[in-house]
Amino acid sequence: MDAPEPDQTPFAAVSAQTSRLGRIYQSYLDKSTPYTAYRWIGTAVLLSVFFLRIVLAQGWYIVCYSLGIYLLNLFLAFLQPKIDPSLTQDEGLEDGDASSSLPTKKDEEFRPFIRRLPEFKFWHSATRAIAISFFCTWFSIFNVPVFWPVLVVYFLILFSLTMRRQIQHMIKYRYVPFSFGKARYNQRSGH
């Protein structure tokens, strides 16, 4: 049945088991794909448990700070388009082709917003990072003594500067990474 054959090496047996576990894990991920709200609620609960652990244990601030920086990096990749319009515009100007910019007139071709980091990968990476960070809070080797208010202030400054730059980029190249607030057209009416 599942017992390794006698002529099978230990490495092959371990490889077969990890491959089987990987397939099971992937099947659960595939089944969770359509449940966006439930996935994010689960991640928010896990993040709340992590913060509760940090507050009650009064330590592991560097783990919390590292998680915050990583989540900020993921969020920025989620907000950015897959093909950066500033880079394509610069390349177009170097080649003498100005048509590589985003459409600004009614008769220009529409190109949909494609994210650099899709929502599912954003959720999966964020949830995995939170789980790893929560796991790290149970080991004293990761409890590096730091003055946590400095980390909080530095993170807030980094967040505000980075988001300001991202919003300016979104305004300059006229893209909105969110679908709410955009016009929706019916297929029957032709609008």
GROMACS .gro file of N, CA, C and O in nm, residues 15-108:
model
  376
   15SER      N    1   1.128   1.149  -0.061
   15SER     CA    2   1.089   1.232  -0.174
   15SER      C    3   0.945   1.203  -0.217
   15SER      O    4   0.870   1.296  -0.248
   16ALA      N    5   0.908   1.078  -0.216
   16ALA     CA    6   0.771   1.041  -0.252
   16ALA      C    7   0.671   1.096  -0.150
   16ALA      O    8   0.563   1.145  -0.189
   17GLN      N    9   0.704   1.091  -0.023
   17GLN     CA   10   0.613   1.142   0.080
   17GLN      C   11   0.600   1.294   0.073
   17GLN      O   12   0.490   1.348   0.088
   18THR      N   13   0.711   1.364   0.054
   18THR     CA   14   0.703   1.510   0.043
   18THR      C   15   0.627   1.551  -0.082
   18THR      O   16   0.554   1.650  -0.081
   19SER      N   17   0.644   1.475  -0.189
   19SER     CA   18   0.568   1.503  -0.311
   19SER      C   19   0.419   1.482  -0.288
   19SER      O   20   0.336   1.562  -0.332
   20ARG      N   21   0.383   1.377  -0.216
   20ARG     CA   22   0.243   1.351  -0.186
   20ARG      C   23   0.185   1.461  -0.097
   20ARG      O   24   0.075   1.510  -0.119
   21LEU      N   25   0.261   1.502   0.006
   21LEU     CA   26   0.215   1.611   0.094
   21LEU      C   27   0.202   1.742   0.017
   21LEU      O   28   0.110   1.820   0.042
   22GLY      N   29   0.293   1.766  -0.076
   22GLY     CA   30   0.285   1.886  -0.158
   22GLY      C   31   0.160   1.887  -0.246
   22GLY      O   32   0.097   1.992  -0.264
   23ARG      N   33   0.124   1.772  -0.300
   23ARG     CA   34   0.001   1.762  -0.380
   23ARG      C   35  -0.123   1.785  -0.294
   23ARG      O   36  -0.217   1.852  -0.337
   24ILE      N   37  -0.124   1.731  -0.174
   24ILE     CA   38  -0.238   1.753  -0.083
   24ILE      C   39  -0.250   1.900  -0.047
   24ILE      O   40  -0.359   1.958  -0.050
   25TYR      N   41  -0.138   1.963  -0.013
   25TYR     CA   42  -0.136   2.105   0.020
   25TYR      C   43  -0.186   2.189  -0.098
   25TYR      O   44  -0.268   2.280  -0.081
   26GLN      N   45  -0.140   2.156  -0.219
   26GLN     CA   46  -0.182   2.230  -0.338
   26GLN      C   47  -0.330   2.211  -0.365
   26GLN      O   48  -0.398   2.304  -0.407
   27SER      N   49  -0.382   2.092  -0.338
   27SER     CA   50  -0.525   2.071  -0.360
   27SER      C   51  -0.608   2.156  -0.263
   27SER      O   52  -0.713   2.209  -0.301
   28TYR      N   53  -0.563   2.170  -0.138
   28TYR     CA   54  -0.634   2.257  -0.044
   28TYR      C   55  -0.626   2.404  -0.087
   28TYR      O   56  -0.723   2.478  -0.074
   29LEU      N   57  -0.510   2.445  -0.139
   29LEU     CA   58  -0.498   2.581  -0.190
   29LEU      C   59  -0.593   2.603  -0.308
   29LEU      O   60  -0.659   2.707  -0.317
   30ASP      N   61  -0.599   2.506  -0.397
   30ASP     CA   62  -0.688   2.518  -0.513
   30ASP      C   63  -0.834   2.525  -0.471
   30ASP      O   64  -0.913   2.599  -0.530
   31LYS      N   65  -0.870   2.449  -0.369
   31LYS     CA   66  -1.009   2.451  -0.322
   31LYS      C   67  -1.045   2.584  -0.254
   31LYS      O   68  -1.159   2.625  -0.253
   32SER      N   69  -0.945   2.651  -0.196
   32SER     CA   70  -0.971   2.777  -0.126
   32SER      C   71  -0.972   2.899  -0.218
   32SER      O   72  -1.010   3.008  -0.175
   33THR      N   73  -0.934   2.882  -0.343
   33THR     CA   74  -0.922   2.995  -0.434
   33THR      C   75  -1.049   3.079  -0.448
   33THR      O   76  -1.043   3.202  -0.440
   34PRO      N   77  -1.167   3.021  -0.466
   34PRO     CA   78  -1.284   3.109  -0.485
   34PRO      C   79  -1.334   3.180  -0.360
   34PRO      O   80  -1.414   3.273  -0.370
   35TYR      N   81  -1.287   3.143  -0.245
   35TYR     CA   82  -1.336   3.200  -0.119
   35TYR      C   83  -1.247   3.314  -0.070
   35TYR      O   84  -1.185   3.306   0.035
   36THR      N   85  -1.244   3.421  -0.147
   36THR     CA   86  -1.154   3.533  -0.119
   36THR      C   87  -1.180   3.595   0.019
   36THR      O   88  -1.086   3.615   0.097
   37ALA      N   89  -1.303   3.625   0.049
   37ALA     CA   90  -1.335   3.691   0.176
   37ALA      C   91  -1.299   3.603   0.295
   37ALA      O   92  -1.240   3.651   0.393
   38TYR      N   93  -1.330   3.474   0.287
   38TYR     CA   94  -1.299   3.383   0.397
   38TYR      C   95  -1.148   3.367   0.416
   38TYR      O   96  -1.099   3.358   0.529
   39ARG      N   97  -1.075   3.364   0.305
   39ARG     CA   98  -0.929   3.354   0.315
   39ARG      C   99  -0.871   3.474   0.388
   39ARG      O  100  -0.787   3.461   0.477
   40TRP      N  101  -0.917   3.595   0.350
   40TRP     CA  102  -0.864   3.716   0.412
   40TRP      C  103  -0.909   3.730   0.557
   40TRP      O  104  -0.836   3.784   0.641
   41ILE      N  105  -1.030   3.682   0.588
   41ILE     CA  106  -1.075   3.683   0.728
   41ILE      C  107  -0.986   3.592   0.811
   41ILE      O  108  -0.945   3.628   0.922
   42GLY      N  109  -0.953   3.475   0.758
   42GLY     CA  110  -0.862   3.383   0.828
   42GLY      C  111  -0.725   3.445   0.849
   42GLY      O  112  -0.665   3.430   0.956
   43THR      N  113  -0.676   3.516   0.748
   43THR     CA  114  -0.546   3.582   0.761
   43THR      C  115  -0.552   3.694   0.865
   43THR      O  116  -0.458   3.711   0.943
   44ALA      N  117  -0.662   3.768   0.867
   44ALA     CA  118  -0.678   3.875   0.967
   44ALA      C  119  -0.684   3.817   1.108
   44ALA      O  120  -0.626   3.874   1.201
   45VAL      N  121  -0.751   3.704   1.124
   45VAL     CA  122  -0.756   3.638   1.255
   45VAL      C  123  -0.617   3.592   1.296
   45VAL      O  124  -0.574   3.612   1.412
   46LEU      N  125  -0.543   3.533   1.203
   46LEU     CA  126  -0.406   3.489   1.233
   46LEU      C  127  -0.317   3.607   1.269
   46LEU      O  128  -0.237   3.599   1.364
   47LEU      N  129  -0.332   3.719   1.198
   47LEU     CA  130  -0.255   3.838   1.229
   47LEU      C  131  -0.293   3.893   1.367
   47LEU      O  132  -0.206   3.938   1.443
   48SER      N  133  -0.420   3.888   1.401
   48SER     CA  134  -0.464   3.934   1.533
   48SER      C  135  -0.406   3.847   1.645
   48SER      O  136  -0.363   3.898   1.748
   49VAL      N  137  -0.405   3.717   1.622
   49VAL     CA  138  -0.345   3.625   1.721
   49VAL      C  139  -0.196   3.654   1.734
   49VAL      O  140  -0.140   3.654   1.845
   50PHE      N  141  -0.130   3.682   1.621
   50PHE     CA  142   0.013   3.716   1.626
   50PHE      C  143   0.035   3.843   1.707
   50PHE      O  144   0.124   3.848   1.793
   51PHE      N  145  -0.044   3.949   1.679
   51PHE     CA  146  -0.029   4.074   1.755
   51PHE      C  147  -0.061   4.054   1.902
   51PHE      O  148   0.006   4.112   1.989
   52LEU      N  149  -0.159   3.973   1.931
   52LEU     CA  150  -0.192   3.943   2.070
   52LEU      C  151  -0.074   3.874   2.139
   52LEU      O  152  -0.041   3.906   2.253
   53ARG      N  153  -0.010   3.784   2.067
   53ARG     CA  154   0.109   3.716   2.121
   53ARG      C  155   0.222   3.816   2.148
   53ARG      O  156   0.287   3.810   2.251
   54ILE      N  157   0.241   3.909   2.056
   54ILE     CA  158   0.347   4.011   2.073
   54ILE      C  159   0.317   4.099   2.194
   54ILE      O  160   0.404   4.127   2.277
   55VAL      N  161   0.192   4.141   2.208
   55VAL     CA  162   0.154   4.231   2.317
   55VAL      C  163   0.163   4.160   2.452
   55VAL      O  164   0.217   4.215   2.550
   56LEU      N  165   0.111   4.038   2.458
   56LEU     CA  166   0.111   3.966   2.586
   56LEU      C  167   0.251   3.920   2.627
   56LEU      O  168   0.284   3.921   2.745
   57ALA      N  169   0.332   3.881   2.531
   57ALA     CA  170   0.467   3.835   2.563
   57ALA      C  171   0.564   3.951   2.583
   57ALA      O  172   0.671   3.933   2.641
   58GLN      N  173   0.529   4.068   2.535
   58GLN     CA  174   0.613   4.188   2.543
   58GLN      C  175   0.755   4.160   2.494
   58GLN      O  176   0.853   4.186   2.563
   59GLY      N  177   0.762   4.112   2.374
   59GLY     CA  178   0.891   4.084   2.313
   59GLY      C  179   0.874   4.054   2.165
   59GLY      O  180   0.766   4.070   2.108
   60TRP      N  181   0.979   4.010   2.101
   60TRP     CA  182   0.982   3.972   1.960
   60TRP      C  183   0.940   4.088   1.871
   60TRP      O  184   0.877   4.069   1.767
   61TYR      N  185   0.981   4.209   1.909
   61TYR     CA  186   0.944   4.327   1.831
   61TYR      C  187   1.015   4.328   1.697
   61TYR      O  188   0.960   4.378   1.598
   62ILE      N  189   1.135   4.274   1.690
   62ILE     CA  190   1.208   4.271   1.564
   62ILE      C  191   1.141   4.176   1.466
   62ILE      O  192   1.141   4.200   1.346
   63VAL      N  193   1.081   4.068   1.517
   63VAL     CA  194   1.005   3.977   1.430
   63VAL      C  195   0.882   4.049   1.376
   63VAL      O  196   0.849   4.039   1.257
   64CYS      N  197   0.816   4.123   1.462
   64CYS     CA  198   0.697   4.200   1.421
   64CYS      C  199   0.735   4.307   1.319
   64CYS      O  200   0.665   4.325   1.219
   65TYR      N  201   0.845   4.375   1.341
   65TYR     CA  202   0.893   4.478   1.248
   65TYR      C  203   0.927   4.415   1.113
   65TYR      O  204   0.891   4.468   1.007
   66SER      N  205   0.995   4.302   1.115
   66SER     CA  206   1.032   4.234   0.991
   66SER      C  207   0.907   4.191   0.914
   66SER      O  208   0.902   4.202   0.791
   67LEU      N  209   0.809   4.141   0.987
   67LEU     CA  210   0.684   4.102   0.923
   67LEU      C  211   0.616   4.224   0.861
   67LEU      O  212   0.565   4.217   0.748
   68GLY      N  213   0.616   4.336   0.930
   68GLY     CA  214   0.555   4.458   0.877
   68GLY      C  215   0.622   4.505   0.750
   68GLY      O  216   0.555   4.544   0.653
   69ILE      N  217   0.755   4.501   0.745
   69ILE     CA  218   0.829   4.541   0.625
   69ILE      C  219   0.797   4.446   0.510
   69ILE      O  220   0.775   4.489   0.396
   70TYR      N  221   0.791   4.316   0.539
   70TYR     CA  222   0.761   4.219   0.434
   70TYR      C  223   0.619   4.237   0.382
   70TYR      O  224   0.596   4.233   0.260
   71LEU      N  225   0.522   4.259   0.471
   71LEU     CA  226   0.384   4.280   0.427
   71LEU      C  227   0.371   4.410   0.347
   71LEU      O  228   0.294   4.417   0.251
   72LEU      N  229   0.446   4.513   0.384
   72LEU     CA  230   0.447   4.637   0.307
   72LEU      C  231   0.502   4.612   0.167
   72LEU      O  232   0.448   4.662   0.068
   73ASN      N  233   0.607   4.534   0.157
   73ASN     CA  234   0.665   4.500   0.028
   73ASN      C  235   0.565   4.423  -0.058
   73ASN      O  236   0.551   4.450  -0.178
   74LEU      N  237   0.494   4.327   0.002
   74LEU     CA  238   0.392   4.253  -0.071
   74LEU      C  239   0.279   4.345  -0.117
   74LEU      O  240   0.231   4.334  -0.230
   75PHE      N  241   0.236   4.435  -0.030
   75PHE     CA  242   0.128   4.527  -0.063
   75PHE      C  243   0.165   4.618  -0.179
   75PHE      O  244   0.084   4.645  -0.268
   76LEU      N  245   0.290   4.665  -0.181
   76LEU     CA  246   0.335   4.750  -0.291
   76LEU      C  247   0.337   4.673  -0.422
   76LEU      O  248   0.300   4.725  -0.527
   77ALA      N  249   0.383   4.548  -0.417
   77ALA     CA  250   0.382   4.466  -0.539
   77ALA      C  251   0.239   4.439  -0.585
   77ALA      O  252   0.213   4.429  -0.705
   78PHE      N  253   0.147   4.429  -0.491
   78PHE     CA  254   0.005   4.409  -0.524
   78PHE      C  255  -0.054   4.533  -0.592
   78PHE      O  256  -0.138   4.521  -0.681
   79LEU      N  257  -0.010   4.651  -0.552
   79LEU     CA  258  -0.062   4.775  -0.608
   79LEU      C  259  -0.002   4.811  -0.743
   79LEU      O  260  -0.062   4.888  -0.819
   80GLN      N  261   0.115   4.762  -0.774
   80GLN     CA  262   0.186   4.802  -0.895
   80GLN      C  263   0.142   4.720  -1.015
   80GLN      O  264   0.111   4.602  -1.002
   81PRO      N  265   0.143   4.781  -1.133
   81PRO     CA  266   0.110   4.705  -1.253
   81PRO      C  267   0.225   4.612  -1.291
   81PRO      O  268   0.341   4.635  -1.255
   82LYS      N  269   0.191   4.506  -1.362
   82LYS     CA  270   0.292   4.408  -1.402
   82LYS      C  271   0.397   4.472  -1.492
   82LYS      O  272   0.515   4.448  -1.478
   83ILE      N  273   0.350   4.556  -1.583
   83ILE     CA  274   0.441   4.629  -1.671
   83ILE      C  275   0.438   4.774  -1.625
   83ILE      O  276   0.336   4.842  -1.637
   84ASP      N  277   0.548   4.820  -1.570
   84ASP     CA  278   0.554   4.954  -1.514
   84ASP      C  279   0.547   5.057  -1.626
   84ASP      O  280   0.632   5.056  -1.716
   85PRO      N  281   0.447   5.146  -1.625
   85PRO     CA  282   0.434   5.244  -1.733
   85PRO      C  283   0.551   5.342  -1.740
   85PRO      O  284   0.585   5.389  -1.848
   86SER      N  285   0.616   5.370  -1.628
   86SER     CA  286   0.729   5.462  -1.633
   86SER      C  287   0.846   5.400  -1.706
   86SER      O  288   0.918   5.468  -1.780
   87LEU      N  289   0.866   5.270  -1.688
   87LEU     CA  290   0.975   5.203  -1.759
   87LEU      C  291   0.945   5.188  -1.907
   87LEU      O  292   1.032   5.209  -1.992
   88THR      N  293   0.822   5.154  -1.941
   88THR     CA  294   0.788   5.138  -2.083
   88THR      C  295   0.787   5.273  -2.154
   88THR      O  296   0.823   5.282  -2.270
   89GLN      N  297   0.748   5.379  -2.081
   89GLN     CA  298   0.750   5.511  -2.142
   89GLN      C  299   0.894   5.555  -2.167
   89GLN      O  300   0.926   5.610  -2.271
   90ASP      N  301   0.983   5.529  -2.070
   90ASP     CA  302   1.124   5.564  -2.088
   90ASP      C  303   1.185   5.487  -2.203
   90ASP      O  304   1.260   5.541  -2.284
   91GLU      N  305   1.152   5.357  -2.215
   91GLU     CA  306   1.204   5.276  -2.324
   91GLU      C  307   1.150   5.325  -2.457
   91GLU      O  308   1.221   5.328  -2.557
   92GLY      N  309   1.021   5.365  -2.457
   92GLY     CA  310   0.962   5.415  -2.581
   92GLY      C  311   1.026   5.546  -2.626
   92GLY      O  312   1.044   5.568  -2.744
   93LEU      N  313   1.058   5.631  -2.532
   93LEU     CA  314   1.123   5.757  -2.567
   93LEU      C  315   1.264   5.734  -2.618
   93LEU      O  316   1.310   5.804  -2.707
   94GLU      N  317   1.333   5.635  -2.564
   94GLU     CA  318   1.467   5.606  -2.612
   94GLU      C  319   1.464   5.550  -2.753
   94GLU      O  320   1.550   5.580  -2.835
   95ASP      N  321   1.361   5.470  -2.783
   95ASP     CA  322   1.350   5.411  -2.916
   95ASP      C  323   1.280   5.503  -3.014
   95ASP      O  324   1.270   5.472  -3.132
   96GLY      N  325   1.230   5.617  -2.968
   96GLY     CA  326   1.158   5.709  -3.054
   96GLY      C  327   1.011   5.671  -3.070
   96GLY      O  328   0.942   5.724  -3.155
   97ASP      N  329   0.961   5.578  -2.988
   97ASP     CA  330   0.823   5.531  -2.997
   97ASP      C  331   0.748   5.581  -2.874
   97ASP      O  332   0.767   5.532  -2.765
   98ALA      N  333   0.661   5.677  -2.896
   98ALA     CA  334   0.586   5.733  -2.783
   98ALA      C  335   0.452   5.662  -2.764
   98ALA      O  336   0.375   5.698  -2.679
   99SER      N  337   0.423   5.560  -2.843
   99SER     CA  338   0.294   5.492  -2.834
   99SER      C  339   0.288   5.388  -2.723
   99SER      O  340   0.187   5.323  -2.707
  100SER      N  341   0.396   5.371  -2.649
  100SER     CA  342   0.396   5.268  -2.545
  100SER      C  343   0.339   5.316  -2.412
  100SER      O  344   0.343   5.244  -2.316
  101SER      N  345   0.287   5.439  -2.407
  101SER     CA  346   0.231   5.489  -2.282
  101SER      C  347   0.088   5.439  -2.266
  101SER      O  348   0.029   5.382  -2.358
  102LEU      N  349   0.029   5.464  -2.149
  102LEU     CA  350  -0.108   5.424  -2.124
  102LEU      C  351  -0.204   5.505  -2.211
  102LEU      O  352  -0.174   5.617  -2.249
  103PRO      N  353  -0.320   5.446  -2.246
  103PRO     CA  354  -0.415   5.521  -2.330
  103PRO      C  355  -0.470   5.642  -2.257
  103PRO      O  356  -0.507   5.635  -2.141
  104THR      N  357  -0.473   5.755  -2.327
  104THR     CA  358  -0.524   5.878  -2.267
  104THR      C  359  -0.643   5.932  -2.346
  104THR      O  360  -0.710   6.022  -2.300
  105LYS      N  361  -0.669   5.881  -2.465
  105LYS     CA  362  -0.779   5.928  -2.548
  105LYS      C  363  -0.878   5.815  -2.569
  105LYS      O  364  -0.848   5.699  -2.550
  106LYS      N  365  -0.997   5.853  -2.613
  106LYS     CA  366  -1.104   5.756  -2.632
  106LYS      C  367  -1.073   5.653  -2.740
  106LYS      O  368  -1.110   5.537  -2.730
  107ASP      N  369  -1.002   5.694  -2.845
  107ASP     CA  370  -0.978   5.603  -2.956
  107ASP      C  371  -0.854   5.513  -2.937
  107ASP      O  372  -0.827   5.428  -3.021
  108GLU      N  373  -0.780   5.531  -2.828
  108GLU     CA  374  -0.663   5.447  -2.804
  108GLU      C  375  -0.705   5.312  -2.748
  108GLU      O  376  -0.813   5.297  -2.692
   0.00000   0.00000   0.00000
